[in-house]
mmCIF file of C-alpha atoms in Angstrom:
data_model
loop_
_atom_site.group_PDB
_atom_site.id
_atom_site.type_symbol
_atom_site.label_atom_id
_atom_site.label_comp_id
_atom_site.label_asym_id
_atom_site.label_seq_id
_atom_site.Cartn_x
_atom_site.Cartn_y
_atom_site.Cartn_z
ATOM 1 C CA UNK A 1 12.634 -108.545 36.723
ATOM 2 C CA UNK A 2 14.087 -110.146 33.577
ATOM 3 C CA UNK A 3 17.718 -109.398 32.791
ATOM 4 C CA UNK A 4 17.260 -107.982 29.263
ATOM 5 C CA UNK A 5 20.672 -106.765 28.089
ATOM 6 C CA UNK A 6 19.698 -106.001 24.496
ATOM 7 C CA UNK A 7 16.466 -105.441 22.607
ATOM 8 C CA UNK A 8 17.096 -105.347 18.874
ATOM 9 C CA UNK A 9 14.859 -104.783 15.872
ATOM 10 C CA UNK A 10 16.239 -106.855 13.027
ATOM 11 C CA UNK A 11 13.957 -108.217 10.343
ATOM 12 C CA UNK A 12 16.453 -111.050 9.783
ATOM 13 C CA UNK A 13 16.058 -112.045 13.466
ATOM 14 C CA UNK A 14 18.990 -114.368 14.347
ATOM 15 C CA UNK A 15 22.032 -114.285 12.075
ATOM 16 C CA UNK A 16 25.774 -114.022 12.669
ATOM 17 C CA UNK A 17 25.726 -110.353 13.671
ATOM 18 C CA UNK A 18 23.142 -111.022 16.388
ATOM 19 C CA UNK A 19 24.290 -114.499 17.423
ATOM 20 C CA UNK A 20 27.966 -113.601 17.742
ATOM 21 C CA UNK A 21 28.767 -109.891 17.623
ATOM 22 C CA UNK A 22 25.894 -108.355 19.604
ATOM 23 C CA UNK A 23 25.348 -111.230 22.035
ATOM 24 C CA UNK A 24 29.039 -111.329 22.951
ATOM 25 C CA UNK A 25 29.198 -107.533 23.180
ATOM 26 C CA UNK A 26 26.405 -107.379 25.773
ATOM 27 C CA UNK A 27 27.270 -110.681 27.510
ATOM 28 C CA UNK A 28 24.021 -112.506 26.676
ATOM 29 C CA UNK A 29 23.639 -116.242 27.240
ATOM 30 C CA UNK A 30 20.062 -116.502 25.945
ATOM 31 C CA UNK A 31 18.523 -115.189 22.729
ATOM 32 C CA UNK A 32 14.751 -114.768 22.847
ATOM 33 C CA UNK A 33 13.071 -114.254 19.487
ATOM 34 C CA UNK A 34 9.635 -112.679 19.922
ATOM 35 C CA UNK A 35 7.833 -113.299 16.639
ATOM 36 C CA UNK A 36 4.426 -114.849 16.039
ATOM 37 C CA UNK A 37 5.400 -116.502 12.738
ATOM 38 C CA UNK A 38 8.746 -117.994 13.800
ATOM 39 C CA UNK A 39 7.350 -119.247 17.126
ATOM 40 C CA UNK A 40 5.375 -121.840 15.185
ATOM 41 C CA UNK A 41 7.962 -122.679 12.506
ATOM 42 C CA UNK A 42 10.491 -125.319 13.591
ATOM 43 C CA UNK A 43 12.345 -125.134 10.250
ATOM 44 C CA UNK A 44 13.065 -121.399 10.634
ATOM 45 C CA UNK A 45 14.055 -122.026 14.266
ATOM 46 C CA UNK A 46 16.500 -124.781 13.228
ATOM 47 C CA UNK A 47 18.048 -122.532 10.588
ATOM 48 C CA UNK A 48 18.520 -119.707 13.099
ATOM 49 C CA UNK A 49 19.927 -122.088 15.710
ATOM 50 C CA UNK A 50 22.695 -122.954 13.230
ATOM 51 C CA UNK A 51 24.047 -119.392 13.636
ATOM 52 C CA UNK A 52 24.160 -119.711 17.426
ATOM 53 C CA UNK A 53 27.010 -121.378 19.285
ATOM 54 C CA UNK A 54 27.180 -121.905 23.038
ATOM 55 C CA UNK A 55 23.990 -119.985 23.728
ATOM 56 C CA UNK A 56 20.409 -120.974 24.363
ATOM 57 C CA UNK A 57 17.533 -119.792 22.187
ATOM 58 C CA UNK A 58 13.803 -119.455 22.766
ATOM 59 C CA UNK A 59 11.157 -118.710 20.165
ATOM 60 C CA UNK A 60 7.976 -117.186 21.540
ATOM 61 C CA UNK A 61 4.979 -115.376 20.136
ATOM 62 C CA UNK A 62 4.660 -111.759 21.235
ATOM 63 C CA UNK A 63 2.025 -112.771 23.807
ATOM 64 C CA UNK A 64 4.121 -115.697 25.107
ATOM 65 C CA UNK A 65 7.036 -113.306 25.541
ATOM 66 C CA UNK A 66 4.850 -110.942 27.559
ATOM 67 C CA UNK A 67 3.583 -113.863 29.665
ATOM 68 C CA UNK A 68 6.913 -115.671 30.199
ATOM 69 C CA UNK A 69 9.753 -113.147 30.248
ATOM 70 C CA UNK A 70 9.085 -112.257 33.880
ATOM 71 C CA UNK A 71 9.787 -115.896 34.790
ATOM 72 C CA UNK A 72 13.403 -115.665 33.583
ATOM 73 C CA UNK A 73 16.050 -116.378 36.198
ATOM 74 C CA UNK A 74 18.720 -113.848 37.159
ATOM 75 C CA UNK A 75 21.308 -116.058 35.462
ATOM 76 C CA UNK A 76 19.578 -115.654 32.105
ATOM 77 C CA UNK A 77 21.160 -112.697 30.355
ATOM 78 C CA UNK A 78 18.748 -111.991 27.520
ATOM 79 C CA UNK A 79 19.154 -110.631 24.014
ATOM 80 C CA UNK A 80 15.562 -109.989 22.888
ATOM 81 C CA UNK A 81 15.155 -109.926 19.097
ATOM 82 C CA UNK A 82 12.053 -108.730 17.210
ATOM 83 C CA UNK A 83 11.244 -107.972 13.565
ATOM 84 C CA UNK A 84 9.376 -104.671 13.834
ATOM 85 C CA UNK A 85 8.914 -101.578 15.990
ATOM 86 C CA UNK A 86 5.245 -102.574 16.289
ATOM 87 C CA UNK A 87 6.348 -105.766 18.059
ATOM 88 C CA UNK A 88 8.423 -103.710 20.503
ATOM 89 C CA UNK A 89 5.417 -101.481 21.225
ATOM 90 C CA UNK A 90 3.212 -104.531 21.949
ATOM 91 C CA UNK A 91 5.877 -105.881 24.327
ATOM 92 C CA UNK A 92 6.246 -102.528 26.125
ATOM 93 C CA UNK A 93 2.469 -102.112 26.441
ATOM 94 C CA UNK A 94 2.319 -105.710 27.697
ATOM 95 C CA UNK A 95 4.645 -104.850 30.565
ATOM 96 C CA UNK A 96 8.020 -106.068 29.263
ATOM 97 C CA UNK A 97 10.610 -103.718 30.805
ATOM 98 C CA UNK A 98 12.288 -102.394 27.655
ATOM 99 C CA UNK A 99 14.085 -99.091 28.156
ATOM 100 C CA UNK A 100 16.411 -99.060 25.138
ATOM 101 C CA UNK A 101 16.064 -100.464 21.618
ATOM 102 C CA UNK A 102 18.828 -101.121 19.126
ATOM 103 C CA UNK A 103 17.511 -100.710 15.578
ATOM 104 C CA UNK A 104 19.691 -102.827 13.333
ATOM 105 C CA UNK A 105 17.883 -103.819 10.160
ATOM 106 C CA UNK A 106 14.597 -102.748 8.659
ATOM 107 C CA UNK A 107 14.801 -103.558 4.951
ATOM 108 C CA UNK A 108 13.669 -101.169 2.249
ATOM 109 C CA UNK A 109 10.466 -102.007 0.400
ATOM 110 C CA UNK A 110 7.876 -100.128 -1.635
ATOM 111 C CA UNK A 111 6.453 -97.216 0.363
ATOM 112 C CA UNK A 112 9.381 -96.999 2.785
ATOM 113 C CA UNK A 113 11.830 -94.147 3.214
ATOM 114 C CA UNK A 114 15.480 -95.087 3.634
ATOM 115 C CA UNK A 115 16.941 -93.394 6.739
ATOM 116 C CA UNK A 116 20.311 -95.178 6.736
ATOM 117 C CA UNK A 117 21.882 -97.941 4.669
ATOM 118 C CA UNK A 118 20.148 -100.567 6.841
ATOM 119 C CA UNK A 119 16.998 -98.865 8.142
ATOM 120 C CA UNK A 120 13.929 -97.936 6.102
ATOM 121 C CA UNK A 121 10.594 -96.865 7.581
ATOM 122 C CA UNK A 122 7.027 -96.154 6.546
ATOM 123 C CA UNK A 123 4.539 -93.828 8.236
ATOM 124 C CA UNK A 124 3.333 -96.540 10.636
ATOM 125 C CA UNK A 125 6.926 -97.229 11.702
ATOM 126 C CA UNK A 126 7.491 -93.505 12.334
ATOM 127 C CA UNK A 127 4.292 -93.275 14.379
ATOM 128 C CA UNK A 128 5.306 -96.342 16.391
ATOM 129 C CA UNK A 129 8.808 -95.014 17.078
ATOM 130 C CA UNK A 130 7.336 -91.699 18.242
ATOM 131 C CA UNK A 131 4.974 -93.542 20.597
ATOM 132 C CA UNK A 132 7.836 -95.642 22.000
ATOM 133 C CA UNK A 133 9.837 -92.437 22.498
ATOM 134 C CA UNK A 134 6.898 -90.874 24.369
ATOM 135 C CA UNK A 135 6.829 -93.984 26.598
ATOM 136 C CA UNK A 136 10.451 -93.280 27.547
ATOM 137 C CA UNK A 137 12.158 -95.863 25.351
ATOM 138 C CA UNK A 138 15.543 -94.833 23.924
ATOM 139 C CA UNK A 139 15.756 -95.671 20.210
ATOM 140 C CA UNK A 140 19.153 -96.001 18.584
ATOM 141 C CA UNK A 141 20.087 -97.046 15.054
ATOM 142 C CA UNK A 142 23.301 -99.018 15.334
ATOM 143 C CA UNK A 143 24.252 -101.822 12.981
ATOM 144 C CA UNK A 144 27.243 -103.146 14.962
ATOM 145 C CA UNK A 145 28.604 -102.351 18.443
ATOM 146 C CA UNK A 146 31.646 -100.495 17.085
ATOM 147 C CA UNK A 147 29.467 -97.930 15.286
ATOM 148 C CA UNK A 148 28.306 -94.702 16.862
ATOM 149 C CA UNK A 149 24.550 -94.876 17.367
ATOM 150 C CA UNK A 150 22.005 -92.442 15.911
ATOM 151 C CA UNK A 151 18.799 -91.456 17.665
ATOM 152 C CA UNK A 152 16.066 -92.386 15.183
ATOM 153 C CA UNK A 153 13.754 -89.645 16.490
ATOM 154 C CA UNK A 154 16.106 -87.011 15.071
ATOM 155 C CA UNK A 155 15.777 -88.640 11.616
ATOM 156 C CA UNK A 156 12.009 -88.989 11.446
#
């Protein structure tokens, strides 16, 4: 069973807030980015690695994450970072044991409704969050550890 301490939706993936604040808060020593695009882009990986100090990183596609996360050792304390709720749903349906999701950043764009200052959703996002909720996943909007979390289900 992989030791996943944090699963976070953040469309910026790795940046200072994730690399320092959240990882230290949960005690992670490995950041796994599950994203099909970044898994094949060494330039984006190098840029994200610049934000990380004293911690290992892995960049996997969604399918690689499903296939490999169960091979993690007990010593690997994992912060799992994804871009979208749809990615989380694929991971959960693929057997990754995710029980709680921290929703940090989902940028506003055309067709999205702003729920909080950092989280905007469209109808597909709402549908996906409801499905994750039905699968027993706790879904909390929380930008930084010191903030009080909000259950996204109560907002959609």
